[in-house]
Amino acid sequence: MPDTGGSAKGDFGSPRGDPIEAVLTQAPELPPPTKRDYPAKVVVHLEVKEVVLPIADGVDYTFWTFGGQVPGKFIRVRQGDTVELHLQNHPDNKMPHNIDLHAVTGPGGGATSTFTAPGHESQFTFKALNQGLFVYHCATAPVGMHIANGMYGLIFVEPPEGLPPVDHEYYVMQGDFYTVGKYRAKGLQPFDMQKAIEENATYVVFNGSEDSLVGEKALKAKVGETIRLFIGNGGPNLVSSFHVIGEIFDRVYQEGGTRYQENVQTTLVPAGGSAIVEYKIEVPGTYILVDHSIFRAFNKGALGMMKVEGEERKDIYSGKEVDSDYLADKAAPSQAVAKAAEKMKEGELTGDLQIAAGKTLFQGTCSTCHQANGEGIEGVFPPLAKSDFLMADKGRSIEIVLNGLEGSVVVNGKPYHSVMPPMSQLNDDEIANILTYVRNSWGNQGEVVSPAEVQAVREKTARPPGAAK
Ligand SMILES: [Cu+2]
């Protein structure tokens, strides 16, 4: 492979032709290739907007964004281009902001030239000397807080000859978020500076929300196609171990640079760094994008999907489709959880809404052992369907979910000697919904369980050692 020469070879002279207004896109889409063979002047208009958007079902967060969404809009230029960047700070915003692009050669990467108060605009110009995939972010003090609120995006400086064509290019950027409430605690969640300093993330998500790449919003492809993912990591704190379950990366341009490595399972994406990943798809089905620091995927939101249609290839893979057990409630996303959260906020939560939300949550949390139909597995997992033990005592059933159960228990005349782990990582409203569903399904009939009842049990009982609070 030829030496690209870094910045020394990246100056192709003065920009030629008329200035070009850059096409900017929101994730997961990318602007088209520049398809240019000369250096141009490219004008970029980015507007900072402070917006309230969902980070999870029923959970809102005040994001600070480059362009109205997290991550910021994707910028695509060619090596040697001269970029004239205009940063607007929307008049409704509360904070000053600026931009530091890692693609810039020059102190501060643009930050010192672009400090912008609400209602103002600033601009600066740079020549993109190095090719590669670069992060940009806000660098206004307190810098960590601006990045933690979602102020980052990607700029791709194409090599002069462009990249080889592929069937799909997608933009995926990871970020960690810190909220006062625990994971999925409902309502508008404020930023938690202390948790951010301690690097104790509440959420780790792709593209600004744990629902951004699941269900209807999954990335799409067909068997036989080649995919190129432009992966970024905004941080502020965590390094990503990016992995696609069921795929092997044919090529990885490590850290967004020029050289590629081949046949990679998991690639590191540093905070404030990137990677370009390519793979051809042979087998149809659902592929799961994760940060393989795996609690982040299943307990903090770092999980996305790529749905691939096409002919089965039993010679390559004989297995079954999506394993709904490990995918939890994301296997079949429903609006039920969001709806219940919304009505709870308005004080209009009904038993029916709780049952619907509880059903979704049960699939993810309890059905692995107690089975989707609540029948359990004889001798191993006791039934919840028509369980005399469950229905005899509502308070006790709350306690079991919160604190687990060990030792001997007799359900419908049959003994069980096993262990159920505590599920106290669930919120009060989630446990209330699950138990309302369980106590009103498969022939069971009982009253609703309210979040207040769960909270009361949480307060008056002790968690077993090692359980989540
Ligand atoms: Cu900012």
Tab-separated table of C-alpha atoms and ligand atoms in Angstrom:
chain	number	residue	atom	x	y	z
A	1	MET	CA	0.000	0.000	0.000
A	2	PRO	CA	1.388	3.441	-0.913
A	3	ASP	CA	2.444	5.809	1.829
A	4	THR	CA	-0.204	8.487	2.124
A	5	GLY	CA	2.309	10.947	3.478
A	6	GLY	CA	0.013	12.339	6.159
A	7	SER	CA	-0.489	16.098	6.167
A	8	ALA	CA	2.671	16.648	4.090
A	9	LYS	CA	0.927	15.315	0.996
A	10	GLY	CA	-2.526	16.676	1.821
A	11	ASP	CA	-2.135	20.153	0.379
A	12	PHE	CA	-3.311	20.104	-3.215
A	13	GLY	CA	-3.184	23.884	-3.596
A	14	SER	CA	-5.861	26.555	-3.611
A	15	PRO	CA	-9.514	25.586	-3.804
A	16	ARG	CA	-10.907	25.467	-7.321
A	17	GLY	CA	-14.366	26.080	-8.772
A	18	ASP	CA	-17.341	27.662	-7.010
A	19	PRO	CA	-17.719	27.145	-3.266
A	20	ILE	CA	-19.816	24.060	-2.480
A	21	GLU	CA	-22.438	23.976	0.283
A	22	ALA	CA	-21.819	20.713	2.180
A	23	VAL	CA	-24.614	18.150	2.350
A	24	LEU	CA	-25.005	17.319	6.052
A	25	THR	CA	-26.929	14.283	7.293
A	26	GLN	CA	-28.336	13.001	10.522
A	27	ALA	CA	-27.445	9.531	11.789
A	28	PRO	CA	-27.647	6.829	10.593
A	29	GLU	CA	-27.407	8.370	7.114
A	30	LEU	CA	-24.250	9.610	5.403
A	31	PRO	CA	-23.755	12.299	2.787
A	32	PRO	CA	-22.893	10.882	-0.667
A	33	PRO	CA	-19.223	10.550	-1.688
A	34	THR	CA	-17.767	13.835	-2.968
A	35	LYS	CA	-16.652	12.155	-6.248
A	36	ARG	CA	-14.325	15.084	-6.857
A	37	ASP	CA	-10.771	14.993	-8.222
A	38	TYR	CA	-9.807	18.564	-7.271
A	39	PRO	CA	-9.676	20.578	-4.030
A	40	ALA	CA	-12.717	22.775	-3.438
A	41	LYS	CA	-13.950	25.287	-0.919
A	42	VAL	CA	-16.694	23.589	1.084
A	43	VAL	CA	-19.071	25.655	3.210
A	44	VAL	CA	-20.537	23.965	6.308
A	45	HIS	CA	-23.436	25.431	8.288
A	46	LEU	CA	-23.939	23.801	11.672
A	47	GLU	CA	-26.552	25.002	14.133
A	48	VAL	CA	-26.390	24.161	17.824
A	49	LYS	CA	-29.781	23.370	19.362
A	50	GLU	CA	-30.567	22.467	22.957
A	51	VAL	CA	-33.477	20.034	22.753
A	52	VAL	CA	-35.462	17.669	24.956
A	53	LEU	CA	-35.660	14.192	23.407
A	54	PRO	CA	-36.232	10.652	24.684
A	55	ILE	CA	-33.115	8.707	25.676
A	56	ALA	CA	-35.260	5.660	26.516
A	57	ASP	CA	-38.988	4.854	26.612
A	58	GLY	CA	-40.600	7.378	28.934
A	59	VAL	CA	-37.252	8.981	29.777
A	60	ASP	CA	-36.432	12.466	28.477
A	61	TYR	CA	-33.112	14.253	28.533
A	62	THR	CA	-32.006	17.778	27.589
A	63	PHE	CA	-29.481	17.169	24.823
A	64	TRP	CA	-27.147	19.844	23.471
A	65	THR	CA	-26.752	19.057	19.792
A	66	PHE	CA	-24.996	19.990	16.576
A	67	GLY	CA	-28.054	20.094	14.340
A	68	GLY	CA	-30.962	18.961	16.554
A	69	GLN	CA	-30.016	15.338	17.211
A	70	VAL	CA	-27.276	13.234	18.781
A	71	PRO	CA	-24.814	12.611	17.227
A	72	GLY	CA	-24.224	15.859	15.329
A	73	LYS	CA	-24.667	16.059	11.582
A	74	PHE	CA	-22.179	14.126	9.477
A	75	ILE	CA	-19.761	16.234	7.431
A	76	ARG	CA	-18.028	14.761	4.374
A	77	VAL	CA	-15.213	16.473	2.488
A	78	ARG	CA	-12.182	15.477	0.400
A	79	GLN	CA	-8.553	15.615	1.468
A	80	GLY	CA	-7.129	19.001	0.461
A	81	ASP	CA	-10.524	20.783	0.634
A	82	THR	CA	-10.737	24.150	2.332
A	83	VAL	CA	-13.625	24.077	4.804
A	84	GLU	CA	-15.426	27.274	5.793
A	85	LEU	CA	-17.307	26.366	8.943
A	86	HIS	CA	-20.181	28.477	10.238
A	87	LEU	CA	-21.369	27.742	13.752
A	88	GLN	CA	-24.745	29.144	14.725
A	89	ASN	CA	-26.007	29.059	18.303
A	90	HIS	CA	-29.817	29.072	18.244
A	91	PRO	CA	-31.372	32.099	20.032
A	92	ASP	CA	-33.479	29.844	22.309
A	93	ASN	CA	-30.362	28.152	23.706
A	94	LYS	CA	-29.120	28.867	27.210
A	95	MET	CA	-25.406	28.069	26.848
A	96	PRO	CA	-22.466	29.315	24.822
A	97	HIS	CA	-20.893	26.647	22.565
A	98	ASN	CA	-18.016	26.165	20.151
A	99	ILE	CA	-16.536	23.403	17.971
A	100	ASP	CA	-13.241	21.515	17.968
A	101	LEU	CA	-12.842	19.286	14.916
A	102	HIS	CA	-10.127	16.651	15.124
A	103	ALA	CA	-9.717	17.042	11.354
A	104	VAL	CA	-8.263	20.521	11.863
A	105	THR	CA	-4.551	21.260	11.819
A	106	GLY	CA	-4.151	24.208	14.187
A	107	PRO	CA	-4.299	24.863	17.949
A	108	GLY	CA	-7.685	24.176	19.528
A	109	GLY	CA	-9.051	22.578	16.359
A	110	GLY	CA	-11.299	25.587	15.858
A	111	ALA	CA	-12.543	25.903	19.425
A	112	THR	CA	-10.947	29.267	20.163
A	113	SER	CA	-12.299	30.758	16.905
A	114	THR	CA	-15.848	29.600	17.391
A	115	PHE	CA	-16.937	30.568	20.913
A	116	THR	CA	-20.545	31.528	20.200
A	117	ALA	CA	-23.199	32.985	22.511
A	118	PRO	CA	-26.885	32.118	22.024
A	119	GLY	CA	-28.309	33.993	19.031
A	120	HIS	CA	-24.863	34.501	17.479
A	121	GLU	CA	-22.810	32.966	14.690
A	122	SER	CA	-19.066	32.552	14.226
A	123	GLN	CA	-16.913	31.134	11.466
A	124	PHE	CA	-13.417	29.926	10.697
A	125	THR	CA	-11.656	28.206	7.822
A	126	PHE	CA	-9.295	25.251	7.726
A	127	LYS	CA	-7.630	23.083	5.117
A	128	ALA	CA	-8.309	19.363	5.613
A	129	LEU	CA	-4.744	18.102	5.236
A	130	ASN	CA	-5.162	14.592	6.672
A	131	GLN	CA	-7.551	11.997	5.369
A	132	GLY	CA	-9.511	9.930	7.873
A	133	LEU	CA	-12.633	9.741	10.002
A	134	PHE	CA	-12.551	12.400	12.709
A	135	VAL	CA	-14.643	13.314	15.726
A	136	TYR	CA	-15.775	16.863	16.277
A	137	HIS	CA	-17.147	18.106	19.588
A	138	CYS	CA	-17.918	21.160	21.669
A	139	ALA	CA	-15.041	22.349	23.847
A	140	THR	CA	-16.727	25.033	25.923
A	141	ALA	CA	-16.121	24.846	29.667
A	142	PRO	CA	-17.086	22.711	31.455
A	143	VAL	CA	-16.010	20.634	28.430
A	144	GLY	CA	-17.014	17.286	29.943
A	145	MET	CA	-20.538	18.518	30.522
A	146	HIS	CA	-20.983	19.760	26.941
A	147	ILE	CA	-19.775	16.441	25.551
A	148	ALA	CA	-21.821	14.461	28.077
A	149	ASN	CA	-24.918	16.265	26.838
A	150	GLY	CA	-24.347	14.979	23.302
A	151	MET	CA	-22.156	17.615	21.626
A	152	TYR	CA	-20.216	15.471	19.159
A	153	GLY	CA	-20.351	14.183	15.614
A	154	LEU	CA	-18.142	12.910	12.766
A	155	ILE	CA	-16.362	14.498	9.835
A	156	PHE	CA	-14.956	12.222	7.140
A	157	VAL	CA	-12.060	13.506	5.066
A	158	GLU	CA	-12.078	11.226	2.030
A	159	PRO	CA	-8.818	10.102	0.485
A	160	PRO	CA	-8.282	11.933	-2.834
A	161	GLU	CA	-9.344	8.847	-4.792
A	162	GLY	CA	-12.377	8.192	-2.524
A	163	LEU	CA	-13.187	4.829	-0.943
A	164	PRO	CA	-14.250	1.791	-2.971
A	165	PRO	CA	-18.031	1.741	-3.478
A	166	VAL	CA	-20.201	-0.351	-1.110
A	167	ASP	CA	-23.943	-1.052	-0.963
A	168	HIS	CA	-24.677	0.801	2.275
A	169	GLU	CA	-22.857	3.317	4.405
A	170	TYR	CA	-24.179	4.011	7.899
A	171	TYR	CA	-23.290	6.446	10.674
A	172	VAL	CA	-23.275	5.069	14.235
A	173	MET	CA	-21.864	6.984	17.185
A	174	GLN	CA	-21.662	5.852	20.768
A	175	GLY	CA	-21.939	8.080	23.823
A	176	ASP	CA	-22.244	7.693	27.594
A	177	PHE	CA	-24.840	9.625	29.609
A	178	TYR	CA	-25.174	10.413	33.290
A	179	THR	CA	-28.593	10.986	34.853
A	180	VAL	CA	-29.756	11.612	38.411
A	181	GLY	CA	-32.316	8.805	38.184
A	182	LYS	CA	-31.240	5.207	37.601
A	183	TYR	CA	-31.372	3.500	34.184
A	184	ARG	CA	-34.911	3.896	32.781
A	185	ALA	CA	-36.183	5.948	35.756
A	186	LYS	CA	-39.036	7.784	34.060
A	187	GLY	CA	-39.560	11.465	33.359
A	188	LEU	CA	-37.158	14.284	32.469
A	189	GLN	CA	-33.787	13.274	33.892
A	190	PRO	CA	-31.227	15.943	34.831
A	191	PHE	CA	-27.507	15.560	34.102
A	192	ASP	CA	-25.526	14.200	37.087
A	193	MET	CA	-22.097	15.858	37.253
A	194	GLN	CA	-20.866	13.678	40.124
A	195	LYS	CA	-21.647	10.433	38.260
A	196	ALA	CA	-19.918	11.861	35.178
A	197	ILE	CA	-16.776	12.639	37.163
A	198	GLU	CA	-16.836	9.132	38.585
A	199	GLU	CA	-17.346	7.706	35.057
A	200	ASN	CA	-20.381	5.870	36.377
A	201	ALA	CA	-22.569	5.939	33.269
A	202	THR	CA	-26.333	5.519	33.560
A	203	TYR	CA	-26.747	5.085	29.804
A	204	VAL	CA	-24.390	3.998	27.059
A	205	VAL	CA	-26.179	4.320	23.727
A	206	PHE	CA	-25.732	4.486	19.974
A	207	ASN	CA	-27.046	7.580	18.185
A	208	GLY	CA	-28.382	9.332	21.267
A	209	SER	CA	-31.090	6.950	22.444
A	210	GLU	CA	-31.400	3.324	23.381
A	211	ASP	CA	-34.151	2.941	20.764
A	212	SER	CA	-32.306	4.619	17.889
A	213	LEU	CA	-31.398	1.405	16.057
A	214	VAL	CA	-33.973	-1.160	17.173
A	215	GLY	CA	-37.314	-2.367	15.783
A	216	GLU	CA	-38.472	-0.193	12.890
A	217	LYS	CA	-35.338	1.909	13.160
A	218	ALA	CA	-32.917	-0.997	12.683
A	219	LEU	CA	-30.326	-0.599	9.922
A	220	LYS	CA	-31.365	-2.472	6.769
A	221	ALA	CA	-29.468	-4.585	4.272
A	222	LYS	CA	-29.789	-7.573	1.951
A	223	VAL	CA	-27.828	-10.777	1.664
A	224	GLY	CA	-24.843	-10.325	-0.664
A	225	GLU	CA	-24.453	-6.637	0.108
A	226	THR	CA	-21.379	-4.970	1.529
A	227	ILE	CA	-21.783	-2.629	4.469
A	228	ARG	CA	-19.536	0.165	5.629
A	229	LEU	CA	-20.112	1.506	9.126
A	230	PHE	CA	-18.630	4.829	10.173
A	231	ILE	CA	-18.323	4.353	13.915
A	232	GLY	CA	-17.589	7.185	16.303
A	233	ASN	CA	-17.309	7.433	20.047
A	234	GLY	CA	-18.142	10.781	21.597
A	235	GLY	CA	-17.488	9.567	25.131
A	236	PRO	CA	-17.126	11.661	27.283
A	237	ASN	CA	-15.562	8.844	29.312
A	238	LEU	CA	-15.903	5.321	27.993
A	239	VAL	CA	-13.954	3.425	25.370
A	240	SER	CA	-16.101	1.207	23.148
A	241	SER	CA	-15.470	-2.443	22.322
A	242	PHE	CA	-17.546	-2.346	19.165
A	243	HIS	CA	-18.875	-5.699	17.994
A	244	VAL	CA	-21.604	-7.002	15.706
A	245	ILE	CA	-23.059	-10.265	16.994
A	246	GLY	CA	-23.016	-12.820	14.174
A	247	GLU	CA	-20.632	-10.945	11.857
A	248	ILE	CA	-16.896	-10.742	11.375
A	249	PHE	CA	-15.503	-7.457	10.107
A	250	ASP	CA	-13.803	-8.149	6.766
A	251	ARG	CA	-11.939	-4.855	7.132
A	252	VAL	CA	-11.412	-2.358	9.919
A	253	TYR	CA	-9.746	0.975	9.342
A	254	GLN	CA	-8.552	1.100	12.915
A	255	GLU	CA	-9.044	4.372	14.745
A	256	GLY	CA	-10.442	5.857	11.532
A	257	GLY	CA	-6.993	5.976	9.907
A	258	THR	CA	-5.702	4.875	6.520
A	259	ARG	CA	-4.522	1.314	7.000
A	260	TYR	CA	-6.932	-1.525	7.436
A	261	GLN	CA	-6.788	-4.706	9.441
A	262	GLU	CA	-8.729	-7.755	8.233
A	263	ASN	CA	-10.929	-10.426	9.865
A	264	VAL	CA	-11.679	-8.648	13.124
A	265	GLN	CA	-14.280	-9.642	15.751
A	266	THR	CA	-14.310	-6.580	18.024
A	267	THR	CA	-12.671	-3.225	17.478
A	268	LEU	CA	-11.745	-0.610	20.048
A	269	VAL	CA	-13.158	2.838	19.472
A	270	PRO	CA	-11.518	5.349	21.798
A	271	ALA	CA	-13.423	8.213	23.391
A	272	GLY	CA	-12.927	11.009	20.889
A	273	GLY	CA	-12.017	8.459	18.211
A	274	SER	CA	-13.483	6.406	15.403
A	275	ALA	CA	-13.277	3.306	13.230
A	276	ILE	CA	-14.486	2.368	9.766
A	277	VAL	CA	-15.780	-1.158	9.565
A	278	GLU	CA	-16.691	-3.125	6.439
A	279	TYR	CA	-18.345	-6.489	5.991
A	280	LYS	CA	-20.210	-8.488	3.397
A	281	ILE	CA	-23.382	-10.229	4.536
A	282	GLU	CA	-23.932	-13.859	3.602
A	283	VAL	CA	-26.767	-14.956	5.914
A	284	PRO	CA	-30.145	-13.228	6.503
A	285	GLY	CA	-31.448	-12.355	9.954
A	286	THR	CA	-30.962	-9.810	12.679
A	287	TYR	CA	-27.434	-8.766	13.590
A	288	ILE	CA	-26.920	-7.028	16.916
A	289	LEU	CA	-24.559	-4.073	17.293
A	290	VAL	CA	-23.144	-3.845	20.808
A	291	ASP	CA	-20.455	-2.407	22.972
A	292	HIS	CA	-19.057	-5.756	24.117
A	293	SER	CA	-18.462	-4.330	27.568
A	294	ILE	CA	-21.639	-6.268	27.857
A	295	PHE	CA	-23.504	-4.757	30.810
A	296	ARG	CA	-23.566	-1.618	28.702
A	297	ALA	CA	-25.439	-3.479	25.973
A	298	PHE	CA	-28.039	-5.145	28.173
A	299	ASN	CA	-28.323	-2.777	31.142
A	300	LYS	CA	-27.383	0.635	29.769
A	301	GLY	CA	-28.728	0.654	26.219
A	302	ALA	CA	-25.694	0.068	23.944
A	303	LEU	CA	-27.554	-2.207	21.562
A	304	GLY	CA	-28.598	-1.679	17.953
A	305	MET	CA	-29.753	-3.915	15.115
A	306	MET	CA	-29.149	-4.549	11.452
A	307	LYS	CA	-31.957	-6.489	9.744
A	308	VAL	CA	-30.888	-8.431	6.697
A	309	GLU	CA	-33.316	-9.923	4.181
A	310	GLY	CA	-32.555	-12.555	1.587
A	311	GLU	CA	-32.185	-16.238	0.868
A	312	GLU	CA	-31.203	-18.564	3.684
A	313	ARG	CA	-27.752	-20.103	3.402
A	314	LYS	CA	-28.121	-23.308	5.418
A	315	ASP	CA	-24.731	-24.416	4.147
A	316	ILE	CA	-23.188	-21.514	6.049
A	317	TYR	CA	-25.535	-21.315	9.025
A	318	SER	CA	-28.316	-23.680	10.071
A	319	GLY	CA	-29.355	-21.826	13.213
A	320	LYS	CA	-32.576	-20.126	14.252
A	321	GLU	CA	-33.373	-16.422	14.092
A	322	VAL	CA	-33.261	-13.790	16.846
A	323	ASP	CA	-32.920	-15.247	20.283
A	324	SER	CA	-35.601	-13.338	22.133
A	325	ASP	CA	-34.309	-14.549	25.485
A	326	TYR	CA	-31.088	-12.630	25.410
A	327	LEU	CA	-32.483	-9.701	23.456
A	328	ALA	CA	-34.891	-9.061	26.283
A	329	ASP	CA	-37.605	-6.489	25.667
A	330	LYS	CA	-35.758	-5.215	22.603
A	331	ALA	CA	-36.597	-8.328	20.580
A	332	ALA	CA	-40.107	-7.038	19.997
A	333	PRO	CA	-40.165	-3.374	20.899
A	334	SER	CA	-43.640	-2.098	21.633
A	335	GLN	CA	-45.062	1.280	22.475
A	336	ALA	CA	-46.558	-0.190	25.647
A	337	VAL	CA	-43.741	0.824	27.999
A	338	ALA	CA	-43.610	4.378	26.638
A	339	LYS	CA	-47.395	4.684	26.799
A	340	ALA	CA	-47.588	3.505	30.392
A	341	ALA	CA	-44.801	5.937	31.337
A	342	GLU	CA	-46.628	8.807	29.666
A	343	LYS	CA	-49.912	8.062	31.450
A	344	MET	CA	-48.123	7.563	34.752
A	345	LYS	CA	-46.699	11.073	34.382
A	346	GLU	CA	-50.210	12.423	33.768
A	347	GLY	CA	-51.559	10.499	36.755
A	348	GLU	CA	-53.772	8.392	34.469
A	349	LEU	CA	-52.095	4.998	34.657
A	350	THR	CA	-54.626	2.155	34.317
A	351	GLY	CA	-54.323	-1.546	35.059
A	352	ASP	CA	-54.631	-2.359	31.363
A	353	LEU	CA	-51.716	-0.106	30.462
A	354	GLN	CA	-49.654	-1.649	33.257
A	355	ILE	CA	-50.455	-5.140	32.001
A	356	ALA	CA	-49.416	-4.236	28.439
A	357	ALA	CA	-46.135	-2.660	29.582
A	358	GLY	CA	-45.547	-5.476	32.065
A	359	LYS	CA	-45.901	-8.069	29.334
A	360	THR	CA	-43.081	-6.494	27.302
A	361	LEU	CA	-40.849	-6.207	30.355
A	362	PHE	CA	-41.636	-9.767	31.482
A	363	GLN	CA	-40.371	-11.102	28.128
A	364	GLY	CA	-37.016	-9.549	28.790
A	365	THR	CA	-36.603	-10.178	32.470
A	366	CYS	CA	-38.551	-13.164	33.725
A	367	SER	CA	-39.462	-15.388	30.776
A	368	THR	CA	-35.965	-16.862	30.514
A	369	CYS	CA	-36.762	-18.929	33.585
A	370	HIS	CA	-40.522	-18.806	34.155
A	371	GLN	CA	-41.201	-19.146	30.371
A	372	ALA	CA	-43.304	-16.836	28.201
A	373	ASN	CA	-46.492	-18.681	29.145
A	374	GLY	CA	-45.709	-18.523	32.867
A	375	GLU	CA	-45.689	-22.323	33.174
A	376	GLY	CA	-42.070	-22.513	34.377
A	377	ILE	CA	-40.062	-25.729	33.947
A	378	GLU	CA	-41.001	-28.561	36.226
A	379	GLY	CA	-38.579	-29.204	39.039
A	380	VAL	CA	-36.438	-26.205	38.117
A	381	PHE	CA	-38.435	-23.003	37.728
A	382	PRO	CA	-41.816	-22.773	39.522
A	383	PRO	CA	-44.880	-21.696	37.553
A	384	LEU	CA	-46.329	-18.216	37.844
A	385	ALA	CA	-49.460	-19.265	35.941
A	386	LYS	CA	-52.101	-20.197	38.533
A	387	SER	CA	-49.444	-20.181	41.239
A	388	ASP	CA	-51.029	-20.434	44.676
A	389	PHE	CA	-47.796	-19.123	46.205
A	390	LEU	CA	-47.692	-16.010	43.995
A	391	MET	CA	-51.333	-15.118	44.485
A	392	ALA	CA	-51.436	-15.700	48.250
A	393	ASP	CA	-49.453	-12.591	49.153
A	394	LYS	CA	-48.973	-9.494	46.996
A	395	GLY	CA	-46.370	-7.908	49.301
A	396	ARG	CA	-44.325	-11.097	49.291
A	397	SER	CA	-44.350	-11.246	45.481
A	398	ILE	CA	-42.899	-7.707	45.353
A	399	GLU	CA	-40.247	-8.735	47.854
A	400	ILE	CA	-39.292	-11.802	45.782
A	401	VAL	CA	-38.713	-9.717	42.645
A	402	LEU	CA	-36.702	-7.105	44.551
A	403	ASN	CA	-34.646	-9.366	46.786
A	404	GLY	CA	-34.754	-12.743	45.057
A	405	LEU	CA	-35.658	-16.075	46.627
A	406	GLU	CA	-33.548	-18.946	47.927
A	407	GLY	CA	-34.185	-22.216	49.669
A	408	SER	CA	-37.288	-24.312	49.484
A	409	VAL	CA	-40.613	-23.185	48.216
A	410	VAL	CA	-43.747	-25.222	47.472
A	411	VAL	CA	-45.797	-24.054	44.508
A	412	ASN	CA	-49.076	-25.806	43.688
A	413	GLY	CA	-48.027	-28.723	45.854
A	414	LYS	CA	-44.637	-29.200	44.179
A	415	PRO	CA	-41.318	-28.396	45.895
A	416	TYR	CA	-38.559	-26.262	44.374
A	417	HIS	CA	-35.076	-25.897	45.871
A	418	SER	CA	-33.358	-23.289	43.817
A	419	VAL	CA	-32.289	-19.670	43.613
A	420	MET	CA	-33.912	-16.687	41.990
A	421	PRO	CA	-31.522	-13.716	41.740
A	422	PRO	CA	-32.708	-10.304	42.959
A	423	MET	CA	-34.110	-8.053	40.226
A	424	SER	CA	-33.640	-4.780	42.102
A	425	GLN	CA	-31.948	-3.196	39.077
A	426	LEU	CA	-35.517	-2.722	37.793
A	427	ASN	CA	-37.310	0.514	38.686
A	428	ASP	CA	-40.370	0.651	40.934
A	429	ASP	CA	-42.690	1.272	37.986
A	430	GLU	CA	-41.166	-1.608	36.003
A	431	ILE	CA	-41.651	-4.073	38.861
A	432	ALA	CA	-45.198	-2.758	39.394
A	433	ASN	CA	-46.022	-3.303	35.716
A	434	ILE	CA	-44.448	-6.767	35.582
A	435	LEU	CA	-46.286	-7.947	38.686
A	436	THR	CA	-49.581	-6.442	37.551
A	437	TYR	CA	-49.160	-8.414	34.331
A	438	VAL	CA	-48.119	-11.630	36.089
A	439	ARG	CA	-50.928	-11.401	38.633
A	440	ASN	CA	-53.512	-10.909	35.864
A	441	SER	CA	-52.409	-13.403	33.224
A	442	TRP	CA	-52.660	-17.135	32.445
A	443	GLY	CA	-55.720	-17.531	34.681
A	444	ASN	CA	-54.399	-15.416	37.563
A	445	GLN	CA	-56.636	-12.641	38.835
A	446	GLY	CA	-55.463	-10.016	41.280
A	447	GLU	CA	-55.373	-6.299	42.000
A	448	VAL	CA	-52.871	-4.005	40.332
A	449	VAL	CA	-49.481	-3.423	41.932
A	450	SER	CA	-48.581	0.271	42.159
A	451	PRO	CA	-45.087	1.815	41.944
A	452	ALA	CA	-45.725	3.250	45.450
A	453	GLU	CA	-46.224	-0.256	46.865
A	454	VAL	CA	-42.933	-1.378	45.299
A	455	GLN	CA	-41.174	1.682	46.667
A	456	ALA	CA	-42.502	0.928	50.161
A	457	VAL	CA	-41.164	-2.630	50.033
A	458	ARG	CA	-37.843	-1.382	48.653
A	459	GLU	CA	-37.534	0.988	51.594
A	460	LYS	CA	-38.462	-1.410	54.364
A	461	THR	CA	-36.507	-4.483	53.207
A	462	ALA	CA	-32.744	-4.912	52.892
A	463	ARG	CA	-31.167	-5.909	49.577
A	464	PRO	CA	-29.102	-9.098	49.732
A	465	PRO	CA	-25.322	-8.537	49.418
A	466	GLY	CA	-24.302	-7.562	45.899
A	467	ALA	CA	-27.784	-6.710	44.652
A	468	ALA	CA	-28.391	-3.448	42.783
A	469	LYS	CA	-29.904	-0.768	45.008
B	1	CU	CU	-21.369	23.201	23.919
